[in-house]
Amino acid sequence: MIKIKDVSKSYGSFPVLKSCTTSVGKGDVVVICGPSGSGKSTLIKTINALEPIQSGEIWVGDTPVHDTRTDITKLRAHVGMVFQNFELFPHLSVMDNLTLAQIKVLGRTSDEASKRGLKYLERVGMAAHQHKFPSQLSGGQQQRVAIARALCMDPVVMLFDEPTSALDPEMVGEVLDVMTTLASEGMTMLCVTHEMGFARRVSNRVIFMDHGAIIEDCSSKDFFAKSEERSPRARDFLAKILSH
């Protein structure tokens, strides 16, 4: 589904990604974790070209993301992205947030887009709020709307960039529940998160990054249950994050 080969990126002389290589199969649920500034969010954003790369290759199916001739708008239509801060249009209602890209990018009629929007609002438990504006919703509700918006585009993969980090603790669970349901239904997912309980329970792979490099890329079971086999940096990370 996704292939990342020798991907490097720098901001000026500062390396952000260093020869990152990994792949994601259909139906995989991959958690990307690591300390702040390790390159996690940058890596996930390269998959739909939100962050350009200097070298390497990225493929989504048969589409070469790294090729300047690739139609990035068409690519993004099928790579769902959920951000830390929701990124909903504040001047549009919930339903209009869900239908806009369907109409403008996929060419659906207003009725088709609304029908699909309602379907996914029901799926995330937000159908009763379809006429509200984002400012009238809690953070957890806004994030569930953002997930529904991404699903409306029929994505082949869903990318989550720290989807719960801006939420109050009480709202985290409702978003993770939606993500858990998507994973159980076979959605291919990559998720940058510090929610290690979710990573242990739902993901089948963990990628651990530090200083722009992929340090660990293994099954979730091995990452958590065989910590003695992990790198010293990963062991230190786990010891700190799992002790609280």
JSON list of C-alpha atoms in Angstrom, two decimals:
[
{"chain": "A", "resi": 1, "resn": "MET", "atom": "CA", "xyz": [0.00, 0.00, 0.00]},
{"chain": "A", "resi": 2, "resn": "ILE", "atom": "CA", "xyz": [2.80, 2.43, 0.96]},
{"chain": "A", "resi": 3, "resn": "LYS", "atom": "CA", "xyz": [6.53, 2.21, 0.26]},
{"chain": "A", "resi": 4, "resn": "ILE", "atom": "CA", "xyz": [9.06, 4.64, 1.69]},
{"chain": "A", "resi": 5, "resn": "LYS", "atom": "CA", "xyz": [12.63, 4.18, 0.46]},
{"chain": "A", "resi": 6, "resn": "ASP", "atom": "CA", "xyz": [15.71, 6.13, 1.60]},
{"chain": "A", "resi": 7, "resn": "VAL", "atom": "CA", "xyz": [13.69, 9.29, 2.27]},
{"chain": "A", "resi": 8, "resn": "SER", "atom": "CA", "xyz": [15.67, 12.27, 3.53]},
{"chain": "A", "resi": 9, "resn": "LYS", "atom": "CA", "xyz": [14.63, 15.83, 4.21]},
{"chain": "A", "resi": 10, "resn": "SER", "atom": "CA", "xyz": [16.37, 18.88, 5.61]},
{"chain": "A", "resi": 11, "resn": "TYR", "atom": "CA", "xyz": [15.42, 22.39, 6.65]},
{"chain": "A", "resi": 12, "resn": "GLY", "atom": "CA", "xyz": [18.46, 24.24, 5.39]},
{"chain": "A", "resi": 13, "resn": "SER", "atom": "CA", "xyz": [21.42, 22.42, 6.88]},
{"chain": "A", "resi": 14, "resn": "PHE", "atom": "CA", "xyz": [19.32, 20.75, 9.61]},
{"chain": "A", "resi": 15, "resn": "PRO", "atom": "CA", "xyz": [18.37, 17.12, 8.78]},
{"chain": "A", "resi": 16, "resn": "VAL", "atom": "CA", "xyz": [14.77, 16.28, 9.70]},
{"chain": "A", "resi": 17, "resn": "LEU", "atom": "CA", "xyz": [14.55, 12.83, 8.07]},
{"chain": "A", "resi": 18, "resn": "LYS", "atom": "CA", "xyz": [17.57, 10.59, 7.54]},
{"chain": "A", "resi": 19, "resn": "SER", "atom": "CA", "xyz": [17.33, 7.78, 4.96]},
{"chain": "A", "resi": 20, "resn": "CYS", "atom": "CA", "xyz": [13.97, 6.50, 6.24]},
{"chain": "A", "resi": 21, "resn": "THR", "atom": "CA", "xyz": [12.81, 3.20, 4.74]},
{"chain": "A", "resi": 22, "resn": "THR", "atom": "CA", "xyz": [9.66, 1.25, 5.58]},
{"chain": "A", "resi": 23, "resn": "SER", "atom": "CA", "xyz": [6.53, -0.18, 3.99]},
{"chain": "A", "resi": 24, "resn": "VAL", "atom": "CA", "xyz": [2.88, -0.53, 4.98]},
{"chain": "A", "resi": 25, "resn": "GLY", "atom": "CA", "xyz": [0.65, -3.34, 3.78]},
{"chain": "A", "resi": 26, "resn": "LYS", "atom": "CA", "xyz": [-3.09, -3.23, 3.15]},
{"chain": "A", "resi": 27, "resn": "GLY", "atom": "CA", "xyz": [-4.94, -3.38, 6.46]},
{"chain": "A", "resi": 28, "resn": "ASP", "atom": "CA", "xyz": [-1.88, -2.60, 8.56]},
{"chain": "A", "resi": 29, "resn": "VAL", "atom": "CA", "xyz": [-2.32, -0.34, 11.58]},
{"chain": "A", "resi": 30, "resn": "VAL", "atom": "CA", "xyz": [1.06, 1.29, 12.18]},
{"chain": "A", "resi": 31, "resn": "VAL", "atom": "CA", "xyz": [1.86, 3.57, 15.11]},
{"chain": "A", "resi": 32, "resn": "ILE", "atom": "CA", "xyz": [4.76, 6.00, 14.72]},
{"chain": "A", "resi": 33, "resn": "CYS", "atom": "CA", "xyz": [6.15, 7.07, 18.07]},
{"chain": "A", "resi": 34, "resn": "GLY", "atom": "CA", "xyz": [9.22, 8.71, 19.55]},
{"chain": "A", "resi": 35, "resn": "PRO", "atom": "CA", "xyz": [10.30, 11.85, 21.39]},
{"chain": "A", "resi": 36, "resn": "SER", "atom": "CA", "xyz": [9.28, 15.33, 20.30]},
{"chain": "A", "resi": 37, "resn": "GLY", "atom": "CA", "xyz": [11.32, 16.55, 17.34]},
{"chain": "A", "resi": 38, "resn": "SER", "atom": "CA", "xyz": [12.16, 13.06, 16.15]},
{"chain": "A", "resi": 39, "resn": "GLY", "atom": "CA", "xyz": [10.57, 13.53, 12.70]},
{"chain": "A", "resi": 40, "resn": "LYS", "atom": "CA", "xyz": [7.34, 11.59, 13.24]},
{"chain": "A", "resi": 41, "resn": "SER", "atom": "CA", "xyz": [4.92, 14.21, 11.94]},
{"chain": "A", "resi": 42, "resn": "THR", "atom": "CA", "xyz": [7.25, 15.16, 9.10]},
{"chain": "A", "resi": 43, "resn": "LEU", "atom": "CA", "xyz": [7.47, 11.55, 7.94]},
{"chain": "A", "resi": 44, "resn": "ILE", "atom": "CA", "xyz": [3.71, 11.03, 7.89]},
{"chain": "A", "resi": 45, "resn": "LYS", "atom": "CA", "xyz": [3.18, 14.32, 6.03]},
{"chain": "A", "resi": 46, "resn": "THR", "atom": "CA", "xyz": [5.56, 13.27, 3.25]},
{"chain": "A", "resi": 47, "resn": "ILE", "atom": "CA", "xyz": [3.16, 10.47, 2.31]},
{"chain": "A", "resi": 48, "resn": "ASN", "atom": "CA", "xyz": [0.69, 12.94, 0.79]},
{"chain": "A", "resi": 49, "resn": "ALA", "atom": "CA", "xyz": [3.34, 15.54, -0.12]},
{"chain": "A", "resi": 50, "resn": "LEU", "atom": "CA", "xyz": [2.41, 18.03, 2.58]},
{"chain": "A", "resi": 51, "resn": "GLU", "atom": "CA", "xyz": [6.13, 17.95, 3.29]},
{"chain": "A", "resi": 52, "resn": "PRO", "atom": "CA", "xyz": [8.36, 17.73, 0.18]},
{"chain": "A", "resi": 53, "resn": "ILE", "atom": "CA", "xyz": [11.47, 15.57, 0.33]},
{"chain": "A", "resi": 54, "resn": "GLN", "atom": "CA", "xyz": [14.97, 16.16, -0.98]},
{"chain": "A", "resi": 55, "resn": "SER", "atom": "CA", "xyz": [15.79, 12.55, -1.82]},
{"chain": "A", "resi": 56, "resn": "GLY", "atom": "CA", "xyz": [14.30, 9.07, -1.80]},
{"chain": "A", "resi": 57, "resn": "GLU", "atom": "CA", "xyz": [11.06, 7.55, -3.05]},
{"chain": "A", "resi": 58, "resn": "ILE", "atom": "CA", "xyz": [7.52, 7.38, -1.70]},
{"chain": "A", "resi": 59, "resn": "TRP", "atom": "CA", "xyz": [4.83, 5.26, -3.32]},
{"chain": "A", "resi": 60, "resn": "VAL", "atom": "CA", "xyz": [1.13, 5.06, -2.46]},
{"chain": "A", "resi": 61, "resn": "GLY", "atom": "CA", "xyz": [-0.01, 2.05, -4.43]},
{"chain": "A", "resi": 62, "resn": "ASP", "atom": "CA", "xyz": [1.29, 2.69, -7.93]},
{"chain": "A", "resi": 63, "resn": "THR", "atom": "CA", "xyz": [1.48, 6.47, -7.45]},
{"chain": "A", "resi": 64, "resn": "PRO", "atom": "CA", "xyz": [4.99, 7.95, -7.10]},
{"chain": "A", "resi": 65, "resn": "VAL", "atom": "CA", "xyz": [4.54, 10.75, -4.57]},
{"chain": "A", "resi": 66, "resn": "HIS", "atom": "CA", "xyz": [8.13, 11.90, -5.09]},
{"chain": "A", "resi": 67, "resn": "ASP", "atom": "CA", "xyz": [7.60, 12.45, -8.83]},
{"chain": "A", "resi": 68, "resn": "THR", "atom": "CA", "xyz": [6.95, 16.13, -9.63]},
{"chain": "A", "resi": 69, "resn": "ARG", "atom": "CA", "xyz": [4.62, 15.06, -12.44]},
{"chain": "A", "resi": 70, "resn": "THR", "atom": "CA", "xyz": [2.22, 13.32, -10.04]},
{"chain": "A", "resi": 71, "resn": "ASP", "atom": "CA", "xyz": [-1.20, 14.91, -9.60]},
{"chain": "A", "resi": 72, "resn": "ILE", "atom": "CA", "xyz": [-0.98, 15.62, -5.85]},
{"chain": "A", "resi": 73, "resn": "THR", "atom": "CA", "xyz": [-4.61, 16.78, -5.61]},
{"chain": "A", "resi": 74, "resn": "LYS", "atom": "CA", "xyz": [-5.77, 13.43, -6.99]},
{"chain": "A", "resi": 75, "resn": "LEU", "atom": "CA", "xyz": [-3.45, 11.60, -4.59]},
{"chain": "A", "resi": 76, "resn": "ARG", "atom": "CA", "xyz": [-4.70, 13.51, -1.55]},
{"chain": "A", "resi": 77, "resn": "ALA", "atom": "CA", "xyz": [-8.29, 12.75, -2.49]},
{"chain": "A", "resi": 78, "resn": "HIS", "atom": "CA", "xyz": [-7.61, 9.13, -1.55]},
{"chain": "A", "resi": 79, "resn": "VAL", "atom": "CA", "xyz": [-5.17, 9.58, 1.33]},
{"chain": "A", "resi": 80, "resn": "GLY", "atom": "CA", "xyz": [-7.21, 10.67, 4.33]},
{"chain": "A", "resi": 81, "resn": "MET", "atom": "CA", "xyz": [-5.45, 13.03, 6.75]},
{"chain": "A", "resi": 82, "resn": "VAL", "atom": "CA", "xyz": [-6.54, 13.90, 10.28]},
{"chain": "A", "resi": 83, "resn": "PHE", "atom": "CA", "xyz": [-4.57, 16.66, 11.99]},
{"chain": "A", "resi": 84, "resn": "GLN", "atom": "CA", "xyz": [-3.80, 17.55, 15.58]},
{"chain": "A", "resi": 85, "resn": "ASN", "atom": "CA", "xyz": [-5.91, 20.73, 15.45]},
{"chain": "A", "resi": 86, "resn": "PHE", "atom": "CA", "xyz": [-8.87, 19.41, 13.42]},
{"chain": "A", "resi": 87, "resn": "GLU", "atom": "CA", "xyz": [-8.46, 21.90, 10.52]},
{"chain": "A", "resi": 88, "resn": "LEU", "atom": "CA", "xyz": [-12.20, 22.28, 9.96]},
{"chain": "A", "resi": 89, "resn": "PHE", "atom": "CA", "xyz": [-13.46, 25.34, 8.08]},
{"chain": "A", "resi": 90, "resn": "PRO", "atom": "CA", "xyz": [-14.88, 27.54, 10.89]},
{"chain": "A", "resi": 91, "resn": "HIS", "atom": "CA", "xyz": [-17.30, 29.42, 8.62]},
{"chain": "A", "resi": 92, "resn": "LEU", "atom": "CA", "xyz": [-18.92, 26.23, 7.29]},
{"chain": "A", "resi": 93, "resn": "SER", "atom": "CA", "xyz": [-21.42, 23.95, 9.00]},
{"chain": "A", "resi": 94, "resn": "VAL", "atom": "CA", "xyz": [-20.43, 20.39, 9.86]},
{"chain": "A", "resi": 95, "resn": "MET", "atom": "CA", "xyz": [-22.23, 19.05, 6.80]},
{"chain": "A", "resi": 96, "resn": "ASP", "atom": "CA", "xyz": [-20.70, 21.66, 4.50]},
{"chain": "A", "resi": 97, "resn": "ASN", "atom": "CA", "xyz": [-17.26, 20.72, 5.83]},
{"chain": "A", "resi": 98, "resn": "LEU", "atom": "CA", "xyz": [-17.97, 17.14, 4.73]},
{"chain": "A", "resi": 99, "resn": "THR", "atom": "CA", "xyz": [-19.43, 17.92, 1.31]},
{"chain": "A", "resi": 100, "resn": "LEU", "atom": "CA", "xyz": [-17.10, 20.63, -0.01]},
{"chain": "A", "resi": 101, "resn": "ALA", "atom": "CA", "xyz": [-14.19, 18.44, -1.15]},
{"chain": "A", "resi": 102, "resn": "GLN", "atom": "CA", "xyz": [-16.53, 15.70, -2.37]},
{"chain": "A", "resi": 103, "resn": "ILE", "atom": "CA", "xyz": [-18.15, 18.20, -4.75]},
{"chain": "A", "resi": 104, "resn": "LYS", "atom": "CA", "xyz": [-15.05, 20.18, -5.75]},
{"chain": "A", "resi": 105, "resn": "VAL", "atom": "CA", "xyz": [-12.53, 17.31, -6.00]},
{"chain": "A", "resi": 106, "resn": "LEU", "atom": "CA", "xyz": [-14.53, 14.15, -6.65]},
{"chain": "A", "resi": 107, "resn": "GLY", "atom": "CA", "xyz": [-17.28, 15.78, -8.72]},
{"chain": "A", "resi": 108, "resn": "ARG", "atom": "CA", "xyz": [-20.18, 14.42, -6.70]},
{"chain": "A", "resi": 109, "resn": "THR", "atom": "CA", "xyz": [-23.54, 16.16, -6.73]},
{"chain": "A", "resi": 110, "resn": "SER", "atom": "CA", "xyz": [-24.65, 18.02, -3.63]},
{"chain": "A", "resi": 111, "resn": "ASP", "atom": "CA", "xyz": [-27.21, 15.29, -2.87]},
{"chain": "A", "resi": 112, "resn": "GLU", "atom": "CA", "xyz": [-24.63, 12.51, -3.27]},
{"chain": "A", "resi": 113, "resn": "ALA", "atom": "CA", "xyz": [-22.15, 14.33, -1.07]},
{"chain": "A", "resi": 114, "resn": "SER", "atom": "CA", "xyz": [-24.74, 15.04, 1.63]},
{"chain": "A", "resi": 115, "resn": "LYS", "atom": "CA", "xyz": [-25.91, 11.43, 1.67]},
{"chain": "A", "resi": 116, "resn": "ARG", "atom": "CA", "xyz": [-22.35, 10.20, 2.06]},
{"chain": "A", "resi": 117, "resn": "GLY", "atom": "CA", "xyz": [-21.62, 12.86, 4.65]},
{"chain": "A", "resi": 118, "resn": "LEU", "atom": "CA", "xyz": [-24.59, 11.79, 6.76]},
{"chain": "A", "resi": 119, "resn": "LYS", "atom": "CA", "xyz": [-23.51, 8.16, 6.51]},
{"chain": "A", "resi": 120, "resn": "TYR", "atom": "CA", "xyz": [-20.12, 8.90, 8.03]},
{"chain": "A", "resi": 121, "resn": "LEU", "atom": "CA", "xyz": [-21.45, 11.38, 10.60]},
{"chain": "A", "resi": 122, "resn": "GLU", "atom": "CA", "xyz": [-23.69, 8.57, 11.82]},
{"chain": "A", "resi": 123, "resn": "ARG", "atom": "CA", "xyz": [-20.69, 6.26, 11.89]},
{"chain": "A", "resi": 124, "resn": "VAL", "atom": "CA", "xyz": [-18.76, 8.59, 14.23]},
{"chain": "A", "resi": 125, "resn": "GLY", "atom": "CA", "xyz": [-21.83, 9.48, 16.30]},
{"chain": "A", "resi": 126, "resn": "MET", "atom": "CA", "xyz": [-22.17, 13.07, 15.07]},
{"chain": "A", "resi": 127, "resn": "ALA", "atom": "CA", "xyz": [-25.27, 13.03, 12.84]},
{"chain": "A", "resi": 128, "resn": "ALA", "atom": "CA", "xyz": [-27.28, 15.10, 15.33]},
{"chain": "A", "resi": 129, "resn": "HIS", "atom": "CA", "xyz": [-24.74, 17.92, 14.99]},
{"chain": "A", "resi": 130, "resn": "GLN", "atom": "CA", "xyz": [-24.69, 18.20, 11.18]},
{"chain": "A", "resi": 131, "resn": "HIS", "atom": "CA", "xyz": [-26.08, 21.75, 11.11]},
{"chain": "A", "resi": 132, "resn": "LYS", "atom": "CA", "xyz": [-23.77, 23.13, 13.81]},
{"chain": "A", "resi": 133, "resn": "PHE", "atom": "CA", "xyz": [-20.55, 25.04, 13.25]},
{"chain": "A", "resi": 134, "resn": "PRO", "atom": "CA", "xyz": [-17.16, 23.84, 14.55]},
{"chain": "A", "resi": 135, "resn": "SER", "atom": "CA", "xyz": [-17.10, 26.49, 17.30]},
{"chain": "A", "resi": 136, "resn": "GLN", "atom": "CA", "xyz": [-20.25, 24.93, 18.75]},
{"chain": "A", "resi": 137, "resn": "LEU", "atom": "CA", "xyz": [-18.56, 21.54, 19.21]},
{"chain": "A", "resi": 138, "resn": "SER", "atom": "CA", "xyz": [-16.14, 20.17, 21.77]},
{"chain": "A", "resi": 139, "resn": "GLY", "atom": "CA", "xyz": [-12.62, 19.23, 20.68]},
{"chain": "A", "resi": 140, "resn": "GLY", "atom": "CA", "xyz": [-13.48, 15.54, 20.64]},
{"chain": "A", "resi": 141, "resn": "GLN", "atom": "CA", "xyz": [-16.56, 16.21, 18.54]},
{"chain": "A", "resi": 142, "resn": "GLN", "atom": "CA", "xyz": [-14.56, 18.32, 16.09]},
{"chain": "A", "resi": 143, "resn": "GLN", "atom": "CA", "xyz": [-12.00, 15.56, 15.69]},
{"chain": "A", "resi": 144, "resn": "ARG", "atom": "CA", "xyz": [-14.71, 12.99, 15.01]},
{"chain": "A", "resi": 145, "resn": "VAL", "atom": "CA", "xyz": [-16.12, 15.32, 12.33]},
{"chain": "A", "resi": 146, "resn": "ALA", "atom": "CA", "xyz": [-12.61, 15.58, 10.85]},
{"chain": "A", "resi": 147, "resn": "ILE", "atom": "CA", "xyz": [-12.38, 11.78, 10.69]},
{"chain": "A", "resi": 148, "resn": "ALA", "atom": "CA", "xyz": [-15.81, 11.60, 9.01]},
{"chain": "A", "resi": 149, "resn": "ARG", "atom": "CA", "xyz": [-14.71, 14.24, 6.49]},
{"chain": "A", "resi": 150, "resn": "ALA", "atom": "CA", "xyz": [-11.66, 12.17, 5.56]},
{"chain": "A", "resi": 151, "resn": "LEU", "atom": "CA", "xyz": [-13.74, 8.99, 5.22]},
{"chain": "A", "resi": 152, "resn": "CYS", "atom": "CA", "xyz": [-16.14, 10.72, 2.82]},
{"chain": "A", "resi": 153, "resn": "MET", "atom": "CA", "xyz": [-13.35, 10.76, 0.22]},
{"chain": "A", "resi": 154, "resn": "ASP", "atom": "CA", "xyz": [-13.12, 6.92, 0.13]},
{"chain": "A", "resi": 155, "resn": "PRO", "atom": "CA", "xyz": [-9.48, 6.86, 1.27]},
{"chain": "A", "resi": 156, "resn": "VAL", "atom": "CA", "xyz": [-7.24, 3.87, 0.64]},
{"chain": "A", "resi": 157, "resn": "VAL", "atom": "CA", "xyz": [-5.25, 4.83, 3.74]},
{"chain": "A", "resi": 158, "resn": "MET", "atom": "CA", "xyz": [-5.82, 7.09, 6.74]},
{"chain": "A", "resi": 159, "resn": "LEU", "atom": "CA", "xyz": [-3.03, 9.21, 8.22]},
{"chain": "A", "resi": 160, "resn": "PHE", "atom": "CA", "xyz": [-3.40, 10.54, 11.77]},
{"chain": "A", "resi": 161, "resn": "ASP", "atom": "CA", "xyz": [-0.99, 13.19, 13.04]},
{"chain": "A", "resi": 162, "resn": "GLU", "atom": "CA", "xyz": [-1.29, 13.21, 16.84]},
{"chain": "A", "resi": 163, "resn": "PRO", "atom": "CA", "xyz": [-5.11, 13.25, 16.64]},
{"chain": "A", "resi": 164, "resn": "THR", "atom": "CA", "xyz": [-5.64, 13.35, 20.41]},
{"chain": "A", "resi": 165, "resn": "SER", "atom": "CA", "xyz": [-2.84, 15.63, 21.60]},
{"chain": "A", "resi": 166, "resn": "ALA", "atom": "CA", "xyz": [-4.97, 18.80, 21.52]},
{"chain": "A", "resi": 167, "resn": "LEU", "atom": "CA", "xyz": [-7.87, 17.19, 23.40]},
{"chain": "A", "resi": 168, "resn": "ASP", "atom": "CA", "xyz": [-8.84, 17.25, 27.05]},
{"chain": "A", "resi": 169, "resn": "PRO", "atom": "CA", "xyz": [-8.24, 13.82, 28.65]},
{"chain": "A", "resi": 170, "resn": "GLU", "atom": "CA", "xyz": [-11.96, 13.09, 28.84]},
{"chain": "A", "resi": 171, "resn": "MET", "atom": "CA", "xyz": [-12.32, 13.54, 25.07]},
{"chain": "A", "resi": 172, "resn": "VAL", "atom": "CA", "xyz": [-9.43, 11.31, 24.05]},
{"chain": "A", "resi": 173, "resn": "GLY", "atom": "CA", "xyz": [-11.38, 8.09, 24.48]},
{"chain": "A", "resi": 174, "resn": "GLU", "atom": "CA", "xyz": [-14.18, 9.01, 22.09]},
{"chain": "A", "resi": 175, "resn": "VAL", "atom": "CA", "xyz": [-11.69, 9.68, 19.27]},
{"chain": "A", "resi": 176, "resn": "LEU", "atom": "CA", "xyz": [-9.65, 6.54, 19.98]},
{"chain": "A", "resi": 177, "resn": "ASP", "atom": "CA", "xyz": [-12.89, 4.51, 19.95]},
{"chain": "A", "resi": 178, "resn": "VAL", "atom": "CA", "xyz": [-13.61, 5.70, 16.39]},
{"chain": "A", "resi": 179, "resn": "MET", "atom": "CA", "xyz": [-10.05, 4.86, 15.33]},
{"chain": "A", "resi": 180, "resn": "THR", "atom": "CA", "xyz": [-10.27, 1.44, 16.95]},
{"chain": "A", "resi": 181, "resn": "THR", "atom": "CA", "xyz": [-13.47, 0.73, 15.00]},
{"chain": "A", "resi": 182, "resn": "LEU", "atom": "CA", "xyz": [-11.79, 1.76, 11.73]},
{"chain": "A", "resi": 183, "resn": "ALA", "atom": "CA", "xyz": [-8.86, -0.55, 12.48]},
{"chain": "A", "resi": 184, "resn": "SER", "atom": "CA", "xyz": [-11.20, -3.46, 13.22]},
{"chain": "A", "resi": 185, "resn": "GLU", "atom": "CA", "xyz": [-12.89, -2.90, 9.84]},
{"chain": "A", "resi": 186, "resn": "GLY", "atom": "CA", "xyz": [-9.58, -3.29, 7.99]},
{"chain": "A", "resi": 187, "resn": "MET", "atom": "CA", "xyz": [-8.70, 0.36, 7.26]},
{"chain": "A", "resi": 188, "resn": "THR", "atom": "CA", "xyz": [-5.01, 0.87, 6.54]},
{"chain": "A", "resi": 189, "resn": "MET", "atom": "CA", "xyz": [-3.81, 3.40, 9.09]},
{"chain": "A", "resi": 190, "resn": "LEU", "atom": "CA", "xyz": [-0.65, 5.24, 10.09]},
{"chain": "A", "resi": 191, "resn": "CYS", "atom": "CA", "xyz": [-0.89, 7.13, 13.35]},
{"chain": "A", "resi": 192, "resn": "VAL", "atom": "CA", "xyz": [1.60, 9.43, 15.02]},
{"chain": "A", "resi": 193, "resn": "THR", "atom": "CA", "xyz": [0.65, 9.23, 18.68]},
{"chain": "A", "resi": 194, "resn": "HIS", "atom": "CA", "xyz": [1.86, 9.12, 22.27]},
{"chain": "A", "resi": 195, "resn": "GLU", "atom": "CA", "xyz": [-1.13, 6.97, 23.25]},
{"chain": "A", "resi": 196, "resn": "MET", "atom": "CA", "xyz": [0.79, 3.79, 24.05]},
{"chain": "A", "resi": 197, "resn": "GLY", "atom": "CA", "xyz": [-2.32, 1.99, 25.28]},
{"chain": "A", "resi": 198, "resn": "PHE", "atom": "CA", "xyz": [-3.86, 2.44, 21.84]},
{"chain": "A", "resi": 199, "resn": "ALA", "atom": "CA", "xyz": [-0.60, 1.40, 20.18]},
{"chain": "A", "resi": 200, "resn": "ARG", "atom": "CA", "xyz": [-0.41, -1.80, 22.23]},
{"chain": "A", "resi": 201, "resn": "ARG", "atom": "CA", "xyz": [-4.07, -2.68, 21.85]},
{"chain": "A", "resi": 202, "resn": "VAL", "atom": "CA", "xyz": [-4.84, -1.76, 18.25]},
{"chain": "A", "resi": 203, "resn": "SER", "atom": "CA", "xyz": [-1.70, -1.49, 16.10]},
{"chain": "A", "resi": 204, "resn": "ASN", "atom": "CA", "xyz": [0.08, -4.44, 14.55]},
{"chain": "A", "resi": 205, "resn": "ARG", "atom": "CA", "xyz": [3.31, -2.50, 13.92]},
{"chain": "A", "resi": 206, "resn": "VAL", "atom": "CA", "xyz": [5.31, 0.16, 15.72]},
{"chain": "A", "resi": 207, "resn": "ILE", "atom": "CA", "xyz": [7.85, 2.49, 14.14]},
{"chain": "A", "resi": 208, "resn": "PHE", "atom": "CA", "xyz": [10.07, 4.25, 16.67]},
{"chain": "A", "resi": 209, "resn": "MET", "atom": "CA", "xyz": [11.95, 7.35, 15.53]},
{"chain": "A", "resi": 210, "resn": "ASP", "atom": "CA", "xyz": [14.69, 9.48, 17.01]},
{"chain": "A", "resi": 211, "resn": "HIS", "atom": "CA", "xyz": [16.62, 12.40, 15.49]},
{"chain": "A", "resi": 212, "resn": "GLY", "atom": "CA", "xyz": [14.98, 11.88, 12.09]},
{"chain": "A", "resi": 213, "resn": "ALA", "atom": "CA", "xyz": [15.85, 8.20, 11.77]},
{"chain": "A", "resi": 214, "resn": "ILE", "atom": "CA", "xyz": [13.77, 5.04, 12.06]},
{"chain": "A", "resi": 215, "resn": "ILE", "atom": "CA", "xyz": [15.35, 3.21, 15.00]},
{"chain": "A", "resi": 216, "resn": "GLU", "atom": "CA", "xyz": [12.80, 0.40, 15.40]},
{"chain": "A", "resi": 217, "resn": "ASP", "atom": "CA", "xyz": [10.30, -1.09, 12.96]},
{"chain": "A", "resi": 218, "resn": "CYS", "atom": "CA", "xyz": [8.75, -4.22, 14.40]},
{"chain": "A", "resi": 219, "resn": "SER", "atom": "CA", "xyz": [5.50, -5.85, 15.50]},
{"chain": "A", "resi": 220, "resn": "SER", "atom": "CA", "xyz": [3.66, -4.20, 18.37]},
{"chain": "A", "resi": 221, "resn": "LYS", "atom": "CA", "xyz": [3.99, -7.39, 20.37]},
{"chain": "A", "resi": 222, "resn": "ASP", "atom": "CA", "xyz": [7.77, -7.39, 20.03]},
{"chain": "A", "resi": 223, "resn": "PHE", "atom": "CA", "xyz": [8.04, -3.66, 20.72]},
{"chain": "A", "resi": 224, "resn": "PHE", "atom": "CA", "xyz": [6.20, -3.86, 24.03]},
{"chain": "A", "resi": 225, "resn": "ALA", "atom": "CA", "xyz": [6.76, -7.44, 25.21]},
{"chain": "A", "resi": 226, "resn": "LYS", "atom": "CA", "xyz": [10.41, -7.82, 24.19]},
{"chain": "A", "resi": 227, "resn": "SER", "atom": "CA", "xyz": [11.79, -4.49, 25.30]},
{"chain": "A", "resi": 228, "resn": "GLU", "atom": "CA", "xyz": [15.12, -6.10, 26.14]},
{"chain": "A", "resi": 229, "resn": "GLU", "atom": "CA", "xyz": [15.65, -6.65, 22.40]},
{"chain": "A", "resi": 230, "resn": "ARG", "atom": "CA", "xyz": [15.02, -3.01, 21.53]},
{"chain": "A", "resi": 231, "resn": "SER", "atom": "CA", "xyz": [17.66, -0.33, 21.08]},
{"chain": "A", "resi": 232, "resn": "PRO", "atom": "CA", "xyz": [18.84, 1.54, 24.20]},
{"chain": "A", "resi": 233, "resn": "ARG", "atom": "CA", "xyz": [17.00, 4.69, 23.01]},
{"chain": "A", "resi": 234, "resn": "ALA", "atom": "CA", "xyz": [13.72, 2.81, 22.56]},
{"chain": "A", "resi": 235, "resn": "ARG", "atom": "CA", "xyz": [14.09, 1.10, 25.93]},
{"chain": "A", "resi": 236, "resn": "ASP", "atom": "CA", "xyz": [14.64, 4.47, 27.59]},
{"chain": "A", "resi": 237, "resn": "PHE", "atom": "CA", "xyz": [11.58, 5.92, 25.83]},
{"chain": "A", "resi": 238, "resn": "LEU", "atom": "CA", "xyz": [9.38, 2.99, 26.89]},
{"chain": "A", "resi": 239, "resn": "ALA", "atom": "CA", "xyz": [10.62, 3.10, 30.48]},
{"chain": "A", "resi": 240, "resn": "LYS", "atom": "CA", "xyz": [9.67, 6.77, 30.75]},
{"chain": "A", "resi": 241, "resn": "ILE", "atom": "CA", "xyz": [6.35, 6.71, 28.91]},
{"chain": "A", "resi": 242, "resn": "LEU", "atom": "CA", "xyz": [5.00, 3.47, 30.41]},
{"chain": "A", "resi": 243, "resn": "SER", "atom": "CA", "xyz": [5.88, 4.36, 33.98]},
{"chain": "A", "resi": 244, "resn": "HIS", "atom": "CA", "xyz": [3.08, 6.94, 34.19]}
]
